[in-house]
Amino acid sequence: MIVSVIVCYSARTGAIGPGYYCMYRREVEMSESVPVNVFTGLCRHPFPDEPSQVNCIGEDLLFQGFSIIPEVISEELNQEVREEIDRLTELDIRTWGKPELSRINDLGVLRNPFLTSDLVVSSCFSEMTLAICQEIFGTQFVLNVNRAVINDVSNLHPASVWYREPAYQNFSTSRPLSLTFVLAVDRADELTGGIRVLPVSQNWSSVPSDRFFRENALHLTIPERGMLVFDSSVIHSNTQSKTIRRRSLVSIFSSPLLKQQTNIVKMLRSSEDAMNRICHLPNYEFIFGLDTDPFDSDALYREHKIKENLTIC
């Protein structure tokens, strides 16, 4: 691995260090087989001697805020998902009307497609996705948002502003409160309308200036069938496609402390077909909020505890 190191030099004092005028850049080769020397007084993130892919993704999320995973689904499944998104998009437009969706700035968004599509379920709730959630949250996480995003050349997508999830969050936490998964059904880059991020911004409690955005934003490339996962607090933005229709599936999982964007529990309980689509998933009652849905009264809360022989902690 080649790492660029900037050596900074002060012409006035002759000192070398941060904050001084950068005179030159040199390349330092770091062998992956040689340990990295770190001062013994620093507390390091615990990392297994033989880390798994999920361990590495978890560390990326904690320190830089995002990770890109190539080829998470097969070419055959990807093509089926692409056709399914187009079918559901046409149905959504027939149901709501393009003028109405444009007026509320929701054109190019399919909300909770997992409720009506087995293909979306198999793509969004894979073993890899759930394992990454467990790496960050342990066993307690819920689905907060599920949607398909369609970037067309003809219109600027509503998510093309800089923002973070959950909405209105302008504070930082020591651990992620939610994770965003973006499955790239079509390649995402600067030409097709990819995603821009400000790395490490999950740790910032305020939004920087225009100058900082221009100089530090990264335009990520996600290969077709690849997946981007990031701390939802990372400041990010969608961009307009210049070449093709770009489709992606977006799922946000969060701590159950956070309120779901829509009443997923009610929609599931009112649809036997939707419930049958997700009941095979491990721990599905907790993941979809069925176990954490508020009770309508104190009496119902206590009756549930008594029936299930549960102790109030």
JSON list of C-alpha atoms in Angstrom, two decimals, residues 81-291:
[
{"chain": "A", "resi": 81, "resn": "VAL", "atom": "CA", "xyz": [-34.04, -6.16, -9.16]},
{"chain": "A", "resi": 82, "resn": "ARG", "atom": "CA", "xyz": [-33.45, -3.55, -11.90]},
{"chain": "A", "resi": 83, "resn": "GLU", "atom": "CA", "xyz": [-36.58, -4.69, -13.74]},
{"chain": "A", "resi": 84, "resn": "GLU", "atom": "CA", "xyz": [-38.54, -4.84, -10.48]},
{"chain": "A", "resi": 85, "resn": "ILE", "atom": "CA", "xyz": [-37.64, -1.25, -9.59]},
{"chain": "A", "resi": 86, "resn": "ASP", "atom": "CA", "xyz": [-38.79, -0.07, -13.04]},
{"chain": "A", "resi": 87, "resn": "ARG", "atom": "CA", "xyz": [-42.06, -2.00, -12.67]},
{"chain": "A", "resi": 88, "resn": "LEU", "atom": "CA", "xyz": [-42.74, -0.58, -9.20]},
{"chain": "A", "resi": 89, "resn": "THR", "atom": "CA", "xyz": [-41.82, 2.93, -10.40]},
{"chain": "A", "resi": 90, "resn": "GLU", "atom": "CA", "xyz": [-44.37, 2.77, -13.23]},
{"chain": "A", "resi": 91, "resn": "LEU", "atom": "CA", "xyz": [-47.01, 1.51, -10.78]},
{"chain": "A", "resi": 92, "resn": "ASP", "atom": "CA", "xyz": [-46.15, 4.30, -8.30]},
{"chain": "A", "resi": 93, "resn": "ILE", "atom": "CA", "xyz": [-46.51, 6.98, -10.99]},
{"chain": "A", "resi": 94, "resn": "ARG", "atom": "CA", "xyz": [-49.83, 5.52, -12.18]},
{"chain": "A", "resi": 95, "resn": "THR", "atom": "CA", "xyz": [-51.08, 5.50, -8.60]},
{"chain": "A", "resi": 96, "resn": "TRP", "atom": "CA", "xyz": [-49.96, 8.98, -7.53]},
{"chain": "A", "resi": 97, "resn": "GLY", "atom": "CA", "xyz": [-49.31, 10.86, -10.79]},
{"chain": "A", "resi": 98, "resn": "LYS", "atom": "CA", "xyz": [-46.01, 12.42, -11.84]},
{"chain": "A", "resi": 99, "resn": "PRO", "atom": "CA", "xyz": [-47.19, 16.04, -11.28]},
{"chain": "A", "resi": 100, "resn": "GLU", "atom": "CA", "xyz": [-48.26, 15.24, -7.71]},
{"chain": "A", "resi": 101, "resn": "LEU", "atom": "CA", "xyz": [-45.02, 13.43, -6.89]},
{"chain": "A", "resi": 102, "resn": "SER", "atom": "CA", "xyz": [-43.00, 16.30, -8.38]},
{"chain": "A", "resi": 103, "resn": "ARG", "atom": "CA", "xyz": [-45.03, 18.85, -6.42]},
{"chain": "A", "resi": 104, "resn": "ILE", "atom": "CA", "xyz": [-44.17, 17.20, -3.08]},
{"chain": "A", "resi": 105, "resn": "ASN", "atom": "CA", "xyz": [-40.54, 16.62, -4.22]},
{"chain": "A", "resi": 106, "resn": "ASP", "atom": "CA", "xyz": [-40.89, 12.83, -4.05]},
{"chain": "A", "resi": 107, "resn": "LEU", "atom": "CA", "xyz": [-40.41, 11.85, -7.69]},
{"chain": "A", "resi": 108, "resn": "GLY", "atom": "CA", "xyz": [-37.73, 9.17, -8.00]},
{"chain": "A", "resi": 109, "resn": "VAL", "atom": "CA", "xyz": [-38.41, 7.63, -4.59]},
{"chain": "A", "resi": 110, "resn": "LEU", "atom": "CA", "xyz": [-40.17, 4.30, -3.95]},
{"chain": "A", "resi": 111, "resn": "ARG", "atom": "CA", "xyz": [-41.14, 4.01, -0.31]},
{"chain": "A", "resi": 112, "resn": "ASN", "atom": "CA", "xyz": [-40.96, 0.65, 1.49]},
{"chain": "A", "resi": 113, "resn": "PRO", "atom": "CA", "xyz": [-40.78, -1.51, -1.65]},
{"chain": "A", "resi": 114, "resn": "PHE", "atom": "CA", "xyz": [-39.95, -4.52, 0.55]},
{"chain": "A", "resi": 115, "resn": "LEU", "atom": "CA", "xyz": [-43.62, -4.67, 1.52]},
{"chain": "A", "resi": 116, "resn": "THR", "atom": "CA", "xyz": [-44.61, -5.77, -1.99]},
{"chain": "A", "resi": 117, "resn": "SER", "atom": "CA", "xyz": [-41.46, -7.37, -3.43]},
{"chain": "A", "resi": 118, "resn": "ASP", "atom": "CA", "xyz": [-39.66, -10.58, -2.48]},
{"chain": "A", "resi": 119, "resn": "LEU", "atom": "CA", "xyz": [-36.73, -9.45, -4.66]},
{"chain": "A", "resi": 120, "resn": "VAL", "atom": "CA", "xyz": [-36.28, -6.30, -2.57]},
{"chain": "A", "resi": 121, "resn": "VAL", "atom": "CA", "xyz": [-36.43, -8.35, 0.63]},
{"chain": "A", "resi": 122, "resn": "SER", "atom": "CA", "xyz": [-33.72, -10.76, -0.57]},
{"chain": "A", "resi": 123, "resn": "SER", "atom": "CA", "xyz": [-31.50, -7.84, -1.66]},
{"chain": "A", "resi": 124, "resn": "CYS", "atom": "CA", "xyz": [-31.93, -5.49, 1.30]},
{"chain": "A", "resi": 125, "resn": "PHE", "atom": "CA", "xyz": [-31.94, -7.96, 4.19]},
{"chain": "A", "resi": 126, "resn": "SER", "atom": "CA", "xyz": [-29.02, -10.19, 3.22]},
{"chain": "A", "resi": 127, "resn": "GLU", "atom": "CA", "xyz": [-26.79, -12.03, 5.69]},
{"chain": "A", "resi": 128, "resn": "MET", "atom": "CA", "xyz": [-24.03, -9.48, 4.99]},
{"chain": "A", "resi": 129, "resn": "THR", "atom": "CA", "xyz": [-26.27, -6.51, 5.78]},
{"chain": "A", "resi": 130, "resn": "LEU", "atom": "CA", "xyz": [-27.57, -7.99, 9.01]},
{"chain": "A", "resi": 131, "resn": "ALA", "atom": "CA", "xyz": [-24.06, -9.07, 10.07]},
{"chain": "A", "resi": 132, "resn": "ILE", "atom": "CA", "xyz": [-22.77, -5.50, 9.62]},
{"chain": "A", "resi": 133, "resn": "CYS", "atom": "CA", "xyz": [-25.65, -4.20, 11.73]},
{"chain": "A", "resi": 134, "resn": "GLN", "atom": "CA", "xyz": [-24.78, -6.72, 14.45]},
{"chain": "A", "resi": 135, "resn": "GLU", "atom": "CA", "xyz": [-21.12, -5.64, 14.32]},
{"chain": "A", "resi": 136, "resn": "ILE", "atom": "CA", "xyz": [-22.18, -2.06, 15.18]},
{"chain": "A", "resi": 137, "resn": "PHE", "atom": "CA", "xyz": [-25.40, -2.41, 17.18]},
{"chain": "A", "resi": 138, "resn": "GLY", "atom": "CA", "xyz": [-25.22, -5.90, 18.67]},
{"chain": "A", "resi": 139, "resn": "THR", "atom": "CA", "xyz": [-28.60, -7.63, 18.48]},
{"chain": "A", "resi": 140, "resn": "GLN", "atom": "CA", "xyz": [-30.78, -4.56, 18.94]},
{"chain": "A", "resi": 141, "resn": "PHE", "atom": "CA", "xyz": [-31.48, -2.67, 15.71]},
{"chain": "A", "resi": 142, "resn": "VAL", "atom": "CA", "xyz": [-34.62, -1.88, 13.74]},
{"chain": "A", "resi": 143, "resn": "LEU", "atom": "CA", "xyz": [-35.41, -1.00, 10.15]},
{"chain": "A", "resi": 144, "resn": "ASN", "atom": "CA", "xyz": [-35.88, 2.77, 10.01]},
{"chain": "A", "resi": 145, "resn": "VAL", "atom": "CA", "xyz": [-36.24, 3.39, 6.25]},
{"chain": "A", "resi": 146, "resn": "ASN", "atom": "CA", "xyz": [-36.49, 1.26, 3.11]},
{"chain": "A", "resi": 147, "resn": "ARG", "atom": "CA", "xyz": [-36.71, 2.82, -0.33]},
{"chain": "A", "resi": 148, "resn": "ALA", "atom": "CA", "xyz": [-35.63, 2.57, -3.94]},
{"chain": "A", "resi": 149, "resn": "VAL", "atom": "CA", "xyz": [-33.95, 5.63, -5.43]},
{"chain": "A", "resi": 150, "resn": "ILE", "atom": "CA", "xyz": [-34.16, 6.37, -9.16]},
{"chain": "A", "resi": 151, "resn": "ASN", "atom": "CA", "xyz": [-31.84, 9.01, -10.62]},
{"chain": "A", "resi": 152, "resn": "ASP", "atom": "CA", "xyz": [-33.03, 10.05, -14.07]},
{"chain": "A", "resi": 153, "resn": "VAL", "atom": "CA", "xyz": [-31.13, 12.33, -16.44]},
{"chain": "A", "resi": 154, "resn": "SER", "atom": "CA", "xyz": [-34.23, 14.48, -16.87]},
{"chain": "A", "resi": 155, "resn": "ASN", "atom": "CA", "xyz": [-34.64, 15.57, -13.25]},
{"chain": "A", "resi": 156, "resn": "LEU", "atom": "CA", "xyz": [-32.58, 16.52, -10.19]},
{"chain": "A", "resi": 157, "resn": "HIS", "atom": "CA", "xyz": [-33.22, 14.02, -7.40]},
{"chain": "A", "resi": 158, "resn": "PRO", "atom": "CA", "xyz": [-34.75, 15.44, -4.17]},
{"chain": "A", "resi": 159, "resn": "ALA", "atom": "CA", "xyz": [-31.84, 14.01, -2.14]},
{"chain": "A", "resi": 160, "resn": "SER", "atom": "CA", "xyz": [-29.34, 16.17, -4.05]},
{"chain": "A", "resi": 161, "resn": "VAL", "atom": "CA", "xyz": [-28.84, 18.51, -1.10]},
{"chain": "A", "resi": 162, "resn": "TRP", "atom": "CA", "xyz": [-26.27, 17.91, 1.62]},
{"chain": "A", "resi": 163, "resn": "TYR", "atom": "CA", "xyz": [-27.88, 16.25, 4.62]},
{"chain": "A", "resi": 164, "resn": "ARG", "atom": "CA", "xyz": [-27.55, 13.53, 7.23]},
{"chain": "A", "resi": 165, "resn": "GLU", "atom": "CA", "xyz": [-29.87, 10.93, 8.72]},
{"chain": "A", "resi": 166, "resn": "PRO", "atom": "CA", "xyz": [-31.88, 10.96, 10.89]},
{"chain": "A", "resi": 167, "resn": "ALA", "atom": "CA", "xyz": [-33.33, 14.22, 9.71]},
{"chain": "A", "resi": 168, "resn": "TYR", "atom": "CA", "xyz": [-32.58, 17.31, 11.83]},
{"chain": "A", "resi": 169, "resn": "GLN", "atom": "CA", "xyz": [-29.64, 15.66, 13.61]},
{"chain": "A", "resi": 170, "resn": "ASN", "atom": "CA", "xyz": [-26.93, 18.23, 14.30]},
{"chain": "A", "resi": 171, "resn": "PHE", "atom": "CA", "xyz": [-24.99, 16.54, 17.06]},
{"chain": "A", "resi": 172, "resn": "SER", "atom": "CA", "xyz": [-22.36, 13.81, 17.30]},
{"chain": "A", "resi": 173, "resn": "THR", "atom": "CA", "xyz": [-22.28, 10.53, 19.23]},
{"chain": "A", "resi": 174, "resn": "SER", "atom": "CA", "xyz": [-19.52, 8.15, 20.26]},
{"chain": "A", "resi": 175, "resn": "ARG", "atom": "CA", "xyz": [-21.10, 5.29, 18.28]},
{"chain": "A", "resi": 176, "resn": "PRO", "atom": "CA", "xyz": [-23.35, 5.25, 15.20]},
{"chain": "A", "resi": 177, "resn": "LEU", "atom": "CA", "xyz": [-27.06, 5.70, 15.90]},
{"chain": "A", "resi": 178, "resn": "SER", "atom": "CA", "xyz": [-27.97, 4.38, 12.45]},
{"chain": "A", "resi": 179, "resn": "LEU", "atom": "CA", "xyz": [-26.39, 2.86, 9.34]},
{"chain": "A", "resi": 180, "resn": "THR", "atom": "CA", "xyz": [-27.34, 3.53, 5.72]},
{"chain": "A", "resi": 181, "resn": "PHE", "atom": "CA", "xyz": [-26.94, 0.78, 3.11]},
{"chain": "A", "resi": 182, "resn": "VAL", "atom": "CA", "xyz": [-26.98, 1.72, -0.59]},
{"chain": "A", "resi": 183, "resn": "LEU", "atom": "CA", "xyz": [-27.10, -1.22, -3.00]},
{"chain": "A", "resi": 184, "resn": "ALA", "atom": "CA", "xyz": [-25.94, -0.01, -6.44]},
{"chain": "A", "resi": 185, "resn": "VAL", "atom": "CA", "xyz": [-28.18, -1.75, -8.95]},
{"chain": "A", "resi": 186, "resn": "ASP", "atom": "CA", "xyz": [-26.48, 0.49, -11.52]},
{"chain": "A", "resi": 187, "resn": "ARG", "atom": "CA", "xyz": [-22.92, 1.83, -11.21]},
{"chain": "A", "resi": 188, "resn": "ALA", "atom": "CA", "xyz": [-22.75, 5.02, -9.18]},
{"chain": "A", "resi": 189, "resn": "ASP", "atom": "CA", "xyz": [-20.11, 7.60, -10.11]},
{"chain": "A", "resi": 190, "resn": "GLU", "atom": "CA", "xyz": [-19.81, 11.24, -11.18]},
{"chain": "A", "resi": 191, "resn": "LEU", "atom": "CA", "xyz": [-21.39, 10.55, -14.58]},
{"chain": "A", "resi": 192, "resn": "THR", "atom": "CA", "xyz": [-24.27, 8.34, -13.45]},
{"chain": "A", "resi": 193, "resn": "GLY", "atom": "CA", "xyz": [-25.21, 10.39, -10.40]},
{"chain": "A", "resi": 194, "resn": "GLY", "atom": "CA", "xyz": [-23.26, 8.97, -7.50]},
{"chain": "A", "resi": 195, "resn": "ILE", "atom": "CA", "xyz": [-23.03, 9.86, -3.83]},
{"chain": "A", "resi": 196, "resn": "ARG", "atom": "CA", "xyz": [-20.80, 12.52, -2.31]},
{"chain": "A", "resi": 197, "resn": "VAL", "atom": "CA", "xyz": [-19.64, 12.33, 1.31]},
{"chain": "A", "resi": 198, "resn": "LEU", "atom": "CA", "xyz": [-17.64, 14.37, 3.79]},
{"chain": "A", "resi": 199, "resn": "PRO", "atom": "CA", "xyz": [-15.48, 11.67, 5.45]},
{"chain": "A", "resi": 200, "resn": "VAL", "atom": "CA", "xyz": [-15.45, 11.61, 9.25]},
{"chain": "A", "resi": 201, "resn": "SER", "atom": "CA", "xyz": [-18.29, 14.16, 9.40]},
{"chain": "A", "resi": 202, "resn": "GLN", "atom": "CA", "xyz": [-20.23, 11.76, 11.66]},
{"chain": "A", "resi": 203, "resn": "ASN", "atom": "CA", "xyz": [-18.07, 13.26, 14.43]},
{"chain": "A", "resi": 204, "resn": "TRP", "atom": "CA", "xyz": [-18.99, 16.88, 13.74]},
{"chain": "A", "resi": 205, "resn": "SER", "atom": "CA", "xyz": [-21.71, 18.77, 15.58]},
{"chain": "A", "resi": 206, "resn": "SER", "atom": "CA", "xyz": [-21.93, 21.53, 12.95]},
{"chain": "A", "resi": 207, "resn": "VAL", "atom": "CA", "xyz": [-21.87, 21.87, 9.16]},
{"chain": "A", "resi": 208, "resn": "PRO", "atom": "CA", "xyz": [-18.73, 23.41, 7.59]},
{"chain": "A", "resi": 209, "resn": "SER", "atom": "CA", "xyz": [-18.44, 26.30, 5.15]},
{"chain": "A", "resi": 210, "resn": "ASP", "atom": "CA", "xyz": [-18.88, 26.19, 1.35]},
{"chain": "A", "resi": 211, "resn": "ARG", "atom": "CA", "xyz": [-15.09, 26.32, 0.98]},
{"chain": "A", "resi": 212, "resn": "PHE", "atom": "CA", "xyz": [-14.68, 23.19, 3.10]},
{"chain": "A", "resi": 213, "resn": "PHE", "atom": "CA", "xyz": [-17.34, 21.33, 1.09]},
{"chain": "A", "resi": 214, "resn": "ARG", "atom": "CA", "xyz": [-15.65, 22.21, -2.20]},
{"chain": "A", "resi": 215, "resn": "GLU", "atom": "CA", "xyz": [-12.17, 21.19, -1.02]},
{"chain": "A", "resi": 216, "resn": "ASN", "atom": "CA", "xyz": [-12.98, 18.03, 0.96]},
{"chain": "A", "resi": 217, "resn": "ALA", "atom": "CA", "xyz": [-16.08, 16.31, -0.46]},
{"chain": "A", "resi": 218, "resn": "LEU", "atom": "CA", "xyz": [-15.46, 12.88, -2.00]},
{"chain": "A", "resi": 219, "resn": "HIS", "atom": "CA", "xyz": [-17.50, 11.65, -4.96]},
{"chain": "A", "resi": 220, "resn": "LEU", "atom": "CA", "xyz": [-17.65, 7.90, -4.35]},
{"chain": "A", "resi": 221, "resn": "THR", "atom": "CA", "xyz": [-17.67, 5.21, -7.02]},
{"chain": "A", "resi": 222, "resn": "ILE", "atom": "CA", "xyz": [-19.84, 2.19, -6.23]},
{"chain": "A", "resi": 223, "resn": "PRO", "atom": "CA", "xyz": [-19.56, -0.59, -8.81]},
{"chain": "A", "resi": 224, "resn": "GLU", "atom": "CA", "xyz": [-22.69, -2.23, -10.20]},
{"chain": "A", "resi": 225, "resn": "ARG", "atom": "CA", "xyz": [-23.85, -4.88, -7.69]},
{"chain": "A", "resi": 226, "resn": "GLY", "atom": "CA", "xyz": [-21.69, -3.26, -5.01]},
{"chain": "A", "resi": 227, "resn": "MET", "atom": "CA", "xyz": [-22.89, -1.69, -1.77]},
{"chain": "A", "resi": 228, "resn": "LEU", "atom": "CA", "xyz": [-21.99, 1.44, 0.13]},
{"chain": "A", "resi": 229, "resn": "VAL", "atom": "CA", "xyz": [-22.61, 1.38, 3.87]},
{"chain": "A", "resi": 230, "resn": "PHE", "atom": "CA", "xyz": [-22.07, 4.48, 5.97]},
{"chain": "A", "resi": 231, "resn": "ASP", "atom": "CA", "xyz": [-22.79, 5.97, 9.35]},
{"chain": "A", "resi": 232, "resn": "SER", "atom": "CA", "xyz": [-26.04, 7.81, 8.63]},
{"chain": "A", "resi": 233, "resn": "SER", "atom": "CA", "xyz": [-24.66, 10.87, 10.42]},
{"chain": "A", "resi": 234, "resn": "VAL", "atom": "CA", "xyz": [-22.04, 11.33, 7.69]},
{"chain": "A", "resi": 235, "resn": "ILE", "atom": "CA", "xyz": [-22.94, 14.46, 5.73]},
{"chain": "A", "resi": 236, "resn": "HIS", "atom": "CA", "xyz": [-23.74, 13.26, 2.21]},
{"chain": "A", "resi": 237, "resn": "SER", "atom": "CA", "xyz": [-25.52, 14.16, -1.00]},
{"chain": "A", "resi": 238, "resn": "ASN", "atom": "CA", "xyz": [-26.99, 12.50, -4.07]},
{"chain": "A", "resi": 239, "resn": "THR", "atom": "CA", "xyz": [-26.10, 13.91, -7.53]},
{"chain": "A", "resi": 240, "resn": "GLN", "atom": "CA", "xyz": [-27.86, 14.10, -10.88]},
{"chain": "A", "resi": 241, "resn": "SER", "atom": "CA", "xyz": [-27.14, 11.45, -13.52]},
{"chain": "A", "resi": 242, "resn": "LYS", "atom": "CA", "xyz": [-25.63, 12.78, -16.74]},
{"chain": "A", "resi": 243, "resn": "THR", "atom": "CA", "xyz": [-25.83, 9.52, -18.70]},
{"chain": "A", "resi": 244, "resn": "ILE", "atom": "CA", "xyz": [-28.24, 6.76, -17.60]},
{"chain": "A", "resi": 245, "resn": "ARG", "atom": "CA", "xyz": [-31.09, 5.97, -15.26]},
{"chain": "A", "resi": 246, "resn": "ARG", "atom": "CA", "xyz": [-29.36, 4.96, -12.03]},
{"chain": "A", "resi": 247, "resn": "ARG", "atom": "CA", "xyz": [-31.25, 2.74, -9.63]},
{"chain": "A", "resi": 248, "resn": "SER", "atom": "CA", "xyz": [-30.34, 1.89, -6.06]},
{"chain": "A", "resi": 249, "resn": "LEU", "atom": "CA", "xyz": [-31.92, 0.32, -3.01]},
{"chain": "A", "resi": 250, "resn": "VAL", "atom": "CA", "xyz": [-31.50, 2.20, 0.26]},
{"chain": "A", "resi": 251, "resn": "SER", "atom": "CA", "xyz": [-32.13, 0.76, 3.72]},
{"chain": "A", "resi": 252, "resn": "ILE", "atom": "CA", "xyz": [-31.44, 2.50, 7.01]},
{"chain": "A", "resi": 253, "resn": "PHE", "atom": "CA", "xyz": [-31.14, 0.47, 10.21]},
{"chain": "A", "resi": 254, "resn": "SER", "atom": "CA", "xyz": [-31.01, 2.25, 13.55]},
{"chain": "A", "resi": 255, "resn": "SER", "atom": "CA", "xyz": [-31.04, 1.86, 17.27]},
{"chain": "A", "resi": 256, "resn": "PRO", "atom": "CA", "xyz": [-34.63, 1.31, 18.48]},
{"chain": "A", "resi": 257, "resn": "LEU", "atom": "CA", "xyz": [-34.20, 4.61, 20.32]},
{"chain": "A", "resi": 258, "resn": "LEU", "atom": "CA", "xyz": [-34.94, 6.35, 17.00]},
{"chain": "A", "resi": 259, "resn": "LYS", "atom": "CA", "xyz": [-38.46, 6.67, 15.67]},
{"chain": "A", "resi": 260, "resn": "GLN", "atom": "CA", "xyz": [-39.17, 4.93, 12.37]},
{"chain": "A", "resi": 261, "resn": "GLN", "atom": "CA", "xyz": [-39.93, 7.28, 9.47]},
{"chain": "A", "resi": 262, "resn": "THR", "atom": "CA", "xyz": [-43.22, 5.53, 8.68]},
{"chain": "A", "resi": 263, "resn": "ASN", "atom": "CA", "xyz": [-45.34, 3.12, 10.71]},
{"chain": "A", "resi": 264, "resn": "ILE", "atom": "CA", "xyz": [-43.75, -0.07, 9.39]},
{"chain": "A", "resi": 265, "resn": "VAL", "atom": "CA", "xyz": [-45.31, -2.14, 12.17]},
{"chain": "A", "resi": 266, "resn": "LYS", "atom": "CA", "xyz": [-48.85, -1.08, 11.25]},
{"chain": "A", "resi": 267, "resn": "MET", "atom": "CA", "xyz": [-48.26, -1.70, 7.54]},
{"chain": "A", "resi": 268, "resn": "LEU", "atom": "CA", "xyz": [-46.91, -5.19, 8.24]},
{"chain": "A", "resi": 269, "resn": "ARG", "atom": "CA", "xyz": [-49.73, -6.13, 10.61]},
{"chain": "A", "resi": 270, "resn": "SER", "atom": "CA", "xyz": [-52.32, -5.00, 8.09]},
{"chain": "A", "resi": 271, "resn": "SER", "atom": "CA", "xyz": [-50.88, -7.12, 5.26]},
{"chain": "A", "resi": 272, "resn": "GLU", "atom": "CA", "xyz": [-50.51, -10.88, 5.52]},
{"chain": "A", "resi": 273, "resn": "ASP", "atom": "CA", "xyz": [-48.56, -10.93, 2.24]},
{"chain": "A", "resi": 274, "resn": "ALA", "atom": "CA", "xyz": [-46.05, -8.37, 3.55]},
{"chain": "A", "resi": 275, "resn": "MET", "atom": "CA", "xyz": [-45.65, -10.28, 6.82]},
{"chain": "A", "resi": 276, "resn": "ASN", "atom": "CA", "xyz": [-45.04, -13.52, 4.93]},
{"chain": "A", "resi": 277, "resn": "ARG", "atom": "CA", "xyz": [-42.24, -11.80, 2.96]},
{"chain": "A", "resi": 278, "resn": "ILE", "atom": "CA", "xyz": [-40.16, -11.04, 6.02]},
{"chain": "A", "resi": 279, "resn": "CYS", "atom": "CA", "xyz": [-41.07, -13.69, 8.62]},
{"chain": "A", "resi": 280, "resn": "HIS", "atom": "CA", "xyz": [-38.25, -16.00, 7.46]},
{"chain": "A", "resi": 281, "resn": "LEU", "atom": "CA", "xyz": [-35.58, -13.45, 8.43]},
{"chain": "A", "resi": 282, "resn": "PRO", "atom": "CA", "xyz": [-33.73, -14.03, 11.72]},
{"chain": "A", "resi": 283, "resn": "ASN", "atom": "CA", "xyz": [-35.01, -11.90, 14.60]},
{"chain": "A", "resi": 284, "resn": "TYR", "atom": "CA", "xyz": [-37.53, -10.28, 12.23]},
{"chain": "A", "resi": 285, "resn": "GLU", "atom": "CA", "xyz": [-39.94, -9.24, 15.00]},
{"chain": "A", "resi": 286, "resn": "PHE", "atom": "CA", "xyz": [-37.28, -6.99, 16.52]},
{"chain": "A", "resi": 287, "resn": "ILE", "atom": "CA", "xyz": [-35.72, -5.78, 13.25]},
{"chain": "A", "resi": 288, "resn": "PHE", "atom": "CA", "xyz": [-39.03, -4.49, 11.88]},
{"chain": "A", "resi": 289, "resn": "GLY", "atom": "CA", "xyz": [-40.13, -2.98, 15.19]},
{"chain": "A", "resi": 290, "resn": "LEU", "atom": "CA", "xyz": [-42.84, -5.50, 16.02]},
{"chain": "A", "resi": 291, "resn": "ASP", "atom": "CA", "xyz": [-41.24, -6.12, 19.43]}
]
